[in-house]
Amino acid sequence: MRNTTHKQQEIENQKAKIRSEQEKMRASKRRLQQLKNQQRIQKEIELDR
């Protein structure tokens, strides 16, 4: 019996790891999007001058 609960625990750990990785990816995508927006805004400012 202990073996199945151990397996389940491993599976839960894997799921948690995956969720954490996905959150990191989403965060870096947001960061990238912010940088792109910033660059676009800076270009518009340069063009306005």
Short mmCIF file of C-alpha atoms in Angstrom, two decimals:
data_model
loop_
_atom_site.label_atom_id
_atom_site.label_comp_id
_atom_site.label_asym_id
_atom_site.label_seq_id
_atom_site.Cartn_x
_atom_site.Cartn_y
_atom_site.Cartn_z
CA MET A 1 0.00 0.00 0.00
CA ARG A 2 2.78 2.40 0.90
CA ASN A 3 4.16 2.02 -2.60
CA THR A 4 1.08 3.49 -4.30
CA THR A 5 0.99 6.51 -1.98
CA HIS A 6 4.68 7.03 -2.66
CA LYS A 7 4.00 6.93 -6.41
CA GLN A 8 1.13 9.37 -6.00
CA GLN A 9 3.41 11.70 -4.06
CA GLU A 10 5.98 11.55 -6.87
CA ILE A 11 3.26 12.36 -9.40
CA GLU A 12 2.07 15.32 -7.32
CA ASN A 13 5.66 16.57 -7.07
CA GLN A 14 6.04 16.32 -10.86
CA LYS A 15 2.77 18.22 -11.38
CA ALA A 16 3.90 20.94 -8.99
CA LYS A 17 7.22 21.21 -10.83
CA ILE A 18 5.42 21.52 -14.17
CA ARG A 19 3.07 24.20 -12.81
CA SER A 20 6.05 26.12 -11.47
CA GLU A 21 7.84 25.91 -14.84
CA GLN A 22 4.70 27.05 -16.67
CA GLU A 23 4.36 30.01 -14.33
CA LYS A 24 8.01 30.96 -14.98
CA MET A 25 7.38 30.78 -18.72
CA ARG A 26 4.27 32.95 -18.45
CA ALA A 27 6.19 35.47 -16.37
CA SER A 28 9.02 35.71 -18.90
CA LYS A 29 6.51 36.01 -21.75
CA ARG A 30 4.88 38.92 -19.90
CA ARG A 31 8.31 40.47 -19.37
CA LEU A 32 9.13 40.07 -23.06
CA GLN A 33 5.82 41.65 -24.03
CA GLN A 34 6.51 44.60 -21.71
CA LEU A 35 9.94 45.10 -23.27
CA LYS A 36 8.47 45.00 -26.78
CA ASN A 37 5.85 47.58 -25.79
CA GLN A 38 8.54 49.75 -24.24
CA GLN A 39 10.64 49.61 -27.42
CA ARG A 40 7.62 50.44 -29.57
CA ILE A 41 6.79 53.43 -27.38
CA GLN A 42 10.40 54.64 -27.48
CA LYS A 43 10.42 54.39 -31.29
CA GLU A 44 7.20 56.40 -31.46
CA ILE A 45 8.75 59.05 -29.20
CA GLU A 46 11.85 59.17 -31.44
CA LEU A 47 9.66 59.59 -34.52
CA ASP A 48 7.65 62.37 -32.86
CA ARG A 49 10.75 64.48 -32.29
#
